[in-house]
Amino acid sequence: MAQDAKPMIGYLATGILVLALLRFGQAIFVPLVFSLFVIALVGPLQIKLQRWMPQLLALLVTLSLTIFIIVAVGSSVTWGLRKLGQWLFVNARRFQDVYVHWSEWLEEHGIGIAGPLADRFDVTWLVGFTQGLAGRLNSFVGFALLVFVFVMLGLLEIEDFGKRLRSPALQPQGMKMLHANREVSKKLRRFMLVRTFASILTGLIVWAFAYFAGLELAAAWGAIAFTLNYIPFLGPFVATVLPTLFAIGQFDTWQMAVAVFVGLNLIQFLIGSYLEPLLIGTSLAISPFAVIFAVFFWSFMWGVPGAFIGVPILIAFIIYCEESSGAKWIAVLLSARSFDNSDKASI
């Protein structure tokens, strides 16, 4: 019994050390993982273009398209937060008055915890916080540059790397790894395609809802909802709470704030819990608990980038476990449905 426990203790210790390394070395590992994610998405495009044009020209086209998409998505949330920050700067007094009014109401009903804070409350922190978010989104120059370098080098080597995996010296592990890489690339592309469609639809519906509800900055709320929808759970939560707090200051009634909160949550629920699973189907049938854990665990490890990349990491992890006979049981546990050897279930 003691001998059986020794390997488990060794695996556990190794896992803890690896996680500690990922945590403290996030300045390198986060750009590296992001670059692998990007390569998995655009690598097939690079290979197809190389059949019709020189490798460097294909690389230029692939990188240009990738940068354009990333900049377009990032600019939408930056623009939305900047518009929100400008509005808050002009209308900061509204939130100050609302806070004082609610503080007095709470004191009248015997809740005195808000009273002592009323004199020290300064709503400008909300303006600074919002503008700070937009500023941070514009300050990822070093991170983006490192990812760009990794992606460029990876795309240049992707075809040669595939040839090395096919070499007899690496068999059978080489073909297993090659098959796993193809599966990861295919499933990540499908995941991001559905995620992008759902994000665009969410942004449009949120914009329409805010417009007809009379909420100011409707276009900004749509842009913020579109971008934050790429971050599972945490993104939609922020995209719901921010307009609700905004509605409190604009309408000065809790009934309207509740209506905005309920409406936005209904939109997020219908798209995130019904439409996306319907579009993805069984090809990404991952346990909901595993998805939630991945998002919060990697957000704890790497912050907002970890929350975004958590689900792709989980997808790749499950596929690699499926390819290993010794770790296939992990893929079964993390999948939303079981599978046998003759039917490699969709993960």
Short mmCIF file of N, CA, C and O in Angstrom, two decimals, residues 233-311:
data_model
loop_
_atom_site.label_atom_id
_atom_site.label_comp_id
_atom_site.label_asym_id
_atom_site.label_seq_id
_atom_site.Cartn_x
_atom_site.Cartn_y
_atom_site.Cartn_z
N PHE A 233 -18.20 33.35 -18.38
CA PHE A 233 -18.71 33.60 -17.04
C PHE A 233 -18.31 34.99 -16.52
O PHE A 233 -19.18 35.81 -16.21
N LEU A 234 -17.03 35.26 -16.38
CA LEU A 234 -16.59 36.53 -15.81
C LEU A 234 -16.92 37.70 -16.73
O LEU A 234 -17.37 38.75 -16.26
N GLY A 235 -16.70 37.53 -18.04
CA GLY A 235 -16.99 38.60 -18.97
C GLY A 235 -18.46 38.99 -19.01
O GLY A 235 -18.80 40.18 -18.83
N PRO A 236 -19.38 38.05 -19.23
CA PRO A 236 -20.80 38.40 -19.21
C PRO A 236 -21.26 38.97 -17.87
O PRO A 236 -22.15 39.84 -17.84
N PHE A 237 -20.65 38.51 -16.76
CA PHE A 237 -21.03 39.07 -15.45
C PHE A 237 -20.69 40.55 -15.38
O PHE A 237 -21.51 41.38 -14.95
N VAL A 238 -19.48 40.91 -15.79
CA VAL A 238 -19.09 42.32 -15.78
C VAL A 238 -19.94 43.13 -16.75
O VAL A 238 -20.37 44.25 -16.44
N ALA A 239 -20.22 42.55 -17.93
CA ALA A 239 -21.02 43.25 -18.92
C ALA A 239 -22.47 43.43 -18.49
O ALA A 239 -23.20 44.21 -19.09
N THR A 240 -22.88 42.71 -17.46
CA THR A 240 -24.23 42.85 -16.92
C THR A 240 -24.27 43.82 -15.74
O THR A 240 -25.17 44.65 -15.61
N VAL A 241 -23.27 43.73 -14.88
CA VAL A 241 -23.24 44.55 -13.67
C VAL A 241 -22.99 46.02 -14.00
O VAL A 241 -23.63 46.92 -13.44
N LEU A 242 -22.06 46.30 -14.92
CA LEU A 242 -21.73 47.69 -15.25
C LEU A 242 -22.95 48.48 -15.74
O LEU A 242 -23.22 49.57 -15.24
N PRO A 243 -23.73 47.99 -16.73
CA PRO A 243 -24.91 48.75 -17.15
C PRO A 243 -25.95 48.89 -16.04
O PRO A 243 -26.67 49.89 -15.99
N THR A 244 -26.03 47.89 -15.15
CA THR A 244 -26.98 47.99 -14.04
C THR A 244 -26.61 49.13 -13.11
O THR A 244 -27.47 49.93 -12.71
N LEU A 245 -25.34 49.23 -12.75
CA LEU A 245 -24.88 50.34 -11.91
C LEU A 245 -25.07 51.68 -12.63
O LEU A 245 -25.44 52.68 -12.02
N PHE A 246 -24.84 51.67 -13.92
CA PHE A 246 -25.03 52.86 -14.72
C PHE A 246 -26.49 53.29 -14.73
O PHE A 246 -26.81 54.48 -14.65
N ALA A 247 -27.40 52.30 -14.82
CA ALA A 247 -28.83 52.60 -14.84
C ALA A 247 -29.28 53.24 -13.54
O ALA A 247 -30.20 54.07 -13.52
N ILE A 248 -28.67 52.85 -12.43
CA ILE A 248 -29.02 53.44 -11.13
C ILE A 248 -28.75 54.94 -11.15
O ILE A 248 -29.57 55.75 -10.69
N GLY A 249 -27.59 55.32 -11.70
CA GLY A 249 -27.26 56.74 -11.75
C GLY A 249 -28.08 57.51 -12.76
O GLY A 249 -28.40 58.68 -12.55
N GLN A 250 -28.42 56.88 -13.87
CA GLN A 250 -29.15 57.60 -14.91
C GLN A 250 -30.62 57.77 -14.56
O GLN A 250 -31.17 58.87 -14.69
N PHE A 251 -31.29 56.69 -14.12
CA PHE A 251 -32.73 56.75 -13.90
C PHE A 251 -33.11 57.09 -12.47
O PHE A 251 -34.24 57.46 -12.20
N ASP A 252 -32.18 56.88 -11.53
CA ASP A 252 -32.42 57.19 -10.12
C ASP A 252 -33.59 56.39 -9.55
O ASP A 252 -34.28 56.83 -8.65
N THR A 253 -33.85 55.21 -10.11
CA THR A 253 -34.90 54.33 -9.58
C THR A 253 -34.38 52.90 -9.58
O THR A 253 -33.78 52.45 -10.57
N TRP A 254 -34.64 52.21 -8.49
CA TRP A 254 -34.16 50.84 -8.41
C TRP A 254 -34.97 49.92 -9.33
O TRP A 254 -34.47 48.89 -9.78
N GLN A 255 -36.23 50.30 -9.63
CA GLN A 255 -37.04 49.47 -10.50
C GLN A 255 -36.43 49.37 -11.90
O GLN A 255 -36.39 48.29 -12.50
N MET A 256 -35.96 50.49 -12.42
CA MET A 256 -35.36 50.48 -13.75
C MET A 256 -34.04 49.72 -13.74
O MET A 256 -33.72 49.01 -14.71
N ALA A 257 -33.29 49.87 -12.66
CA ALA A 257 -32.03 49.14 -12.56
C ALA A 257 -32.28 47.63 -12.54
O ALA A 257 -31.55 46.86 -13.19
N VAL A 258 -33.31 47.21 -11.83
CA VAL A 258 -33.66 45.79 -11.79
C VAL A 258 -34.09 45.31 -13.17
O VAL A 258 -33.73 44.20 -13.60
N ALA A 259 -34.87 46.14 -13.88
CA ALA A 259 -35.32 45.76 -15.22
C ALA A 259 -34.13 45.59 -16.16
O ALA A 259 -34.08 44.64 -16.95
N VAL A 260 -33.16 46.49 -16.08
CA VAL A 260 -31.96 46.38 -16.91
C VAL A 260 -31.17 45.13 -16.54
O VAL A 260 -30.71 44.38 -17.42
N PHE A 261 -31.05 44.89 -15.25
CA PHE A 261 -30.29 43.71 -14.78
C PHE A 261 -30.95 42.42 -15.26
O PHE A 261 -30.26 41.52 -15.77
N VAL A 262 -32.26 42.33 -15.12
CA VAL A 262 -32.98 41.12 -15.53
C VAL A 262 -32.91 40.95 -17.05
O VAL A 262 -32.68 39.84 -17.56
N GLY A 263 -33.09 42.04 -17.79
CA GLY A 263 -33.05 41.95 -19.24
C GLY A 263 -31.69 41.50 -19.77
O GLY A 263 -31.61 40.63 -20.64
N LEU A 264 -30.63 42.07 -19.23
CA LEU A 264 -29.29 41.69 -19.67
C LEU A 264 -28.96 40.25 -19.29
O LEU A 264 -28.32 39.52 -20.06
N ASN A 265 -29.36 39.83 -18.10
CA ASN A 265 -29.12 38.45 -17.69
C ASN A 265 -29.89 37.47 -18.57
O ASN A 265 -29.39 36.37 -18.86
N LEU A 266 -31.11 37.86 -18.97
CA LEU A 266 -31.90 37.00 -19.85
C LEU A 266 -31.20 36.85 -21.21
O LEU A 266 -31.15 35.74 -21.78
N ILE A 267 -30.65 37.95 -21.72
CA ILE A 267 -29.92 37.89 -22.99
C ILE A 267 -28.71 36.97 -22.87
O ILE A 267 -28.48 36.10 -23.72
N GLN A 268 -27.93 37.16 -21.80
CA GLN A 268 -26.73 36.34 -21.61
C GLN A 268 -27.09 34.87 -21.42
O GLN A 268 -26.40 33.98 -21.93
N PHE A 269 -28.19 34.60 -20.72
CA PHE A 269 -28.60 33.22 -20.47
C PHE A 269 -29.03 32.53 -21.76
O PHE A 269 -28.61 31.40 -22.04
N LEU A 270 -29.87 33.20 -22.55
CA LEU A 270 -30.37 32.58 -23.77
C LEU A 270 -29.26 32.30 -24.77
O LEU A 270 -29.22 31.24 -25.40
N ILE A 271 -28.31 33.23 -24.89
CA ILE A 271 -27.23 33.04 -25.86
C ILE A 271 -26.17 32.09 -25.31
O ILE A 271 -25.72 31.17 -26.00
N GLY A 272 -25.76 32.30 -24.05
CA GLY A 272 -24.67 31.51 -23.49
C GLY A 272 -25.07 30.10 -23.08
O GLY A 272 -24.28 29.17 -23.21
N SER A 273 -26.31 29.94 -22.60
CA SER A 273 -26.71 28.64 -22.08
C SER A 273 -27.57 27.83 -23.05
O SER A 273 -27.77 26.64 -22.84
N TYR A 274 -28.08 28.46 -24.08
CA TYR A 274 -28.92 27.73 -25.03
C TYR A 274 -28.35 27.74 -26.45
O TYR A 274 -28.11 26.70 -27.06
N LEU A 275 -28.10 28.95 -26.98
CA LEU A 275 -27.69 29.05 -28.38
C LEU A 275 -26.28 28.49 -28.62
O LEU A 275 -26.07 27.72 -29.55
N GLU A 276 -25.31 28.89 -27.77
CA GLU A 276 -23.94 28.42 -27.97
C GLU A 276 -23.83 26.90 -27.88
O GLU A 276 -23.22 26.27 -28.76
N PRO A 277 -24.38 26.25 -26.84
CA PRO A 277 -24.32 24.77 -26.81
C PRO A 277 -25.01 24.14 -28.01
O PRO A 277 -24.58 23.09 -28.50
N LEU A 278 -26.09 24.78 -28.51
CA LEU A 278 -26.79 24.24 -29.67
C LEU A 278 -25.92 24.30 -30.92
O LEU A 278 -25.90 23.37 -31.74
N LEU A 279 -25.17 25.40 -31.07
CA LEU A 279 -24.31 25.55 -32.24
C LEU A 279 -23.07 24.67 -32.16
O LEU A 279 -22.63 24.11 -33.16
N ILE A 280 -22.51 24.57 -30.96
CA ILE A 280 -21.31 23.75 -30.79
C ILE A 280 -21.64 22.27 -30.89
O ILE A 280 -20.89 21.48 -31.42
N GLY A 281 -22.80 21.90 -30.37
CA GLY A 281 -23.22 20.50 -30.39
C GLY A 281 -22.38 19.66 -29.44
O GLY A 281 -21.92 20.12 -28.40
N THR A 282 -22.16 18.41 -29.82
CA THR A 282 -21.42 17.50 -28.95
C THR A 282 -19.91 17.56 -29.19
O THR A 282 -19.16 16.86 -28.52
N SER A 283 -19.45 18.36 -30.16
CA SER A 283 -18.03 18.39 -30.46
C SER A 283 -17.21 18.99 -29.34
O SER A 283 -16.00 18.76 -29.25
N LEU A 284 -17.84 19.76 -28.48
CA LEU A 284 -17.14 20.32 -27.32
C LEU A 284 -17.95 20.03 -26.06
O LEU A 284 -18.16 20.92 -25.25
N ALA A 285 -18.39 18.81 -25.92
CA ALA A 285 -19.23 18.44 -24.79
C ALA A 285 -18.38 18.27 -23.54
O ALA A 285 -18.07 17.17 -23.10
N ILE A 286 -17.98 19.39 -22.95
CA ILE A 286 -17.14 19.40 -21.76
C ILE A 286 -18.05 19.58 -20.54
O ILE A 286 -19.06 20.27 -20.59
N SER A 287 -17.67 18.97 -19.45
CA SER A 287 -18.40 19.11 -18.20
C SER A 287 -18.49 20.58 -17.81
O SER A 287 -17.48 21.28 -17.78
N PRO A 288 -19.69 21.10 -17.52
CA PRO A 288 -19.82 22.51 -17.10
C PRO A 288 -18.99 22.83 -15.87
O PRO A 288 -18.42 23.92 -15.76
N PHE A 289 -18.90 21.88 -14.94
CA PHE A 289 -18.08 22.11 -13.76
C PHE A 289 -16.62 22.29 -14.15
O PHE A 289 -15.92 23.16 -13.61
N ALA A 290 -16.14 21.48 -15.11
CA ALA A 290 -14.75 21.60 -15.56
C ALA A 290 -14.51 22.95 -16.23
O ALA A 290 -13.45 23.56 -16.05
N VAL A 291 -15.48 23.44 -16.98
CA VAL A 291 -15.35 24.74 -17.64
C VAL A 291 -15.26 25.86 -16.61
O VAL A 291 -14.39 26.73 -16.68
N ILE A 292 -16.17 25.83 -15.63
CA ILE A 292 -16.16 26.86 -14.59
C ILE A 292 -14.85 26.83 -13.81
O ILE A 292 -14.23 27.87 -13.54
N PHE A 293 -14.41 25.63 -13.45
CA PHE A 293 -13.17 25.49 -12.71
C PHE A 293 -11.99 26.02 -13.52
O PHE A 293 -11.12 26.71 -12.98
N ALA A 294 -11.95 25.71 -14.82
CA ALA A 294 -10.85 26.16 -15.67
C ALA A 294 -10.81 27.68 -15.74
O ALA A 294 -9.73 28.29 -15.66
N VAL A 295 -11.97 28.32 -15.88
CA VAL A 295 -12.01 29.77 -15.99
C VAL A 295 -11.50 30.42 -14.70
O VAL A 295 -10.62 31.30 -14.73
N PHE A 296 -12.01 29.98 -13.56
CA PHE A 296 -11.62 30.61 -12.30
C PHE A 296 -10.20 30.22 -11.89
O PHE A 296 -9.47 31.04 -11.31
N PHE A 297 -9.80 28.98 -12.17
CA PHE A 297 -8.45 28.56 -11.80
C PHE A 297 -7.40 29.34 -12.59
O PHE A 297 -6.44 29.88 -12.00
N TRP A 298 -7.57 29.45 -13.90
CA TRP A 298 -6.57 30.15 -14.70
C TRP A 298 -6.67 31.65 -14.53
O TRP A 298 -5.67 32.36 -14.74
N SER A 299 -7.84 32.17 -14.15
CA SER A 299 -7.90 33.60 -13.80
C SER A 299 -7.14 33.86 -12.50
O SER A 299 -6.52 34.92 -12.34
N PHE A 300 -7.17 32.90 -11.58
CA PHE A 300 -6.36 33.01 -10.36
C PHE A 300 -4.88 32.94 -10.68
O PHE A 300 -4.06 33.68 -10.10
N MET A 301 -4.51 32.08 -11.62
CA MET A 301 -3.10 31.91 -11.98
C MET A 301 -2.57 33.11 -12.78
O MET A 301 -1.48 33.62 -12.48
N TRP A 302 -3.34 33.55 -13.78
CA TRP A 302 -2.82 34.54 -14.74
C TRP A 302 -3.71 35.76 -14.92
O TRP A 302 -3.49 36.54 -15.84
N GLY A 303 -4.71 35.95 -14.07
CA GLY A 303 -5.56 37.13 -14.18
C GLY A 303 -6.52 37.04 -15.36
O GLY A 303 -6.96 35.97 -15.76
N VAL A 304 -6.82 38.20 -15.96
CA VAL A 304 -7.77 38.26 -17.07
C VAL A 304 -7.32 37.42 -18.27
O VAL A 304 -8.13 36.71 -18.87
N PRO A 305 -6.01 37.44 -18.65
CA PRO A 305 -5.60 36.55 -19.75
C PRO A 305 -5.88 35.08 -19.45
O PRO A 305 -6.24 34.32 -20.35
N GLY A 306 -5.71 34.69 -18.19
CA GLY A 306 -6.00 33.31 -17.82
C GLY A 306 -7.46 32.96 -17.94
O GLY A 306 -7.82 31.84 -18.34
N ALA A 307 -8.34 33.91 -17.61
CA ALA A 307 -9.77 33.67 -17.74
C ALA A 307 -10.15 33.45 -19.20
O ALA A 307 -11.03 32.64 -19.51
N PHE A 308 -9.49 34.18 -20.10
CA PHE A 308 -9.78 34.03 -21.53
C PHE A 308 -9.25 32.70 -22.07
O PHE A 308 -9.92 32.02 -22.85
N ILE A 309 -8.07 32.33 -21.67
CA ILE A 309 -7.39 31.16 -22.25
C ILE A 309 -7.71 29.88 -21.50
O ILE A 309 -7.31 28.79 -21.93
N GLY A 310 -8.46 29.97 -20.39
CA GLY A 310 -8.71 28.80 -19.56
C GLY A 310 -9.42 27.67 -20.28
O GLY A 310 -9.01 26.51 -20.20
N VAL A 311 -10.48 27.99 -21.01
CA VAL A 311 -11.24 26.96 -21.72
C VAL A 311 -10.43 26.34 -22.86
O VAL A 311 -10.42 25.11 -23.02
#
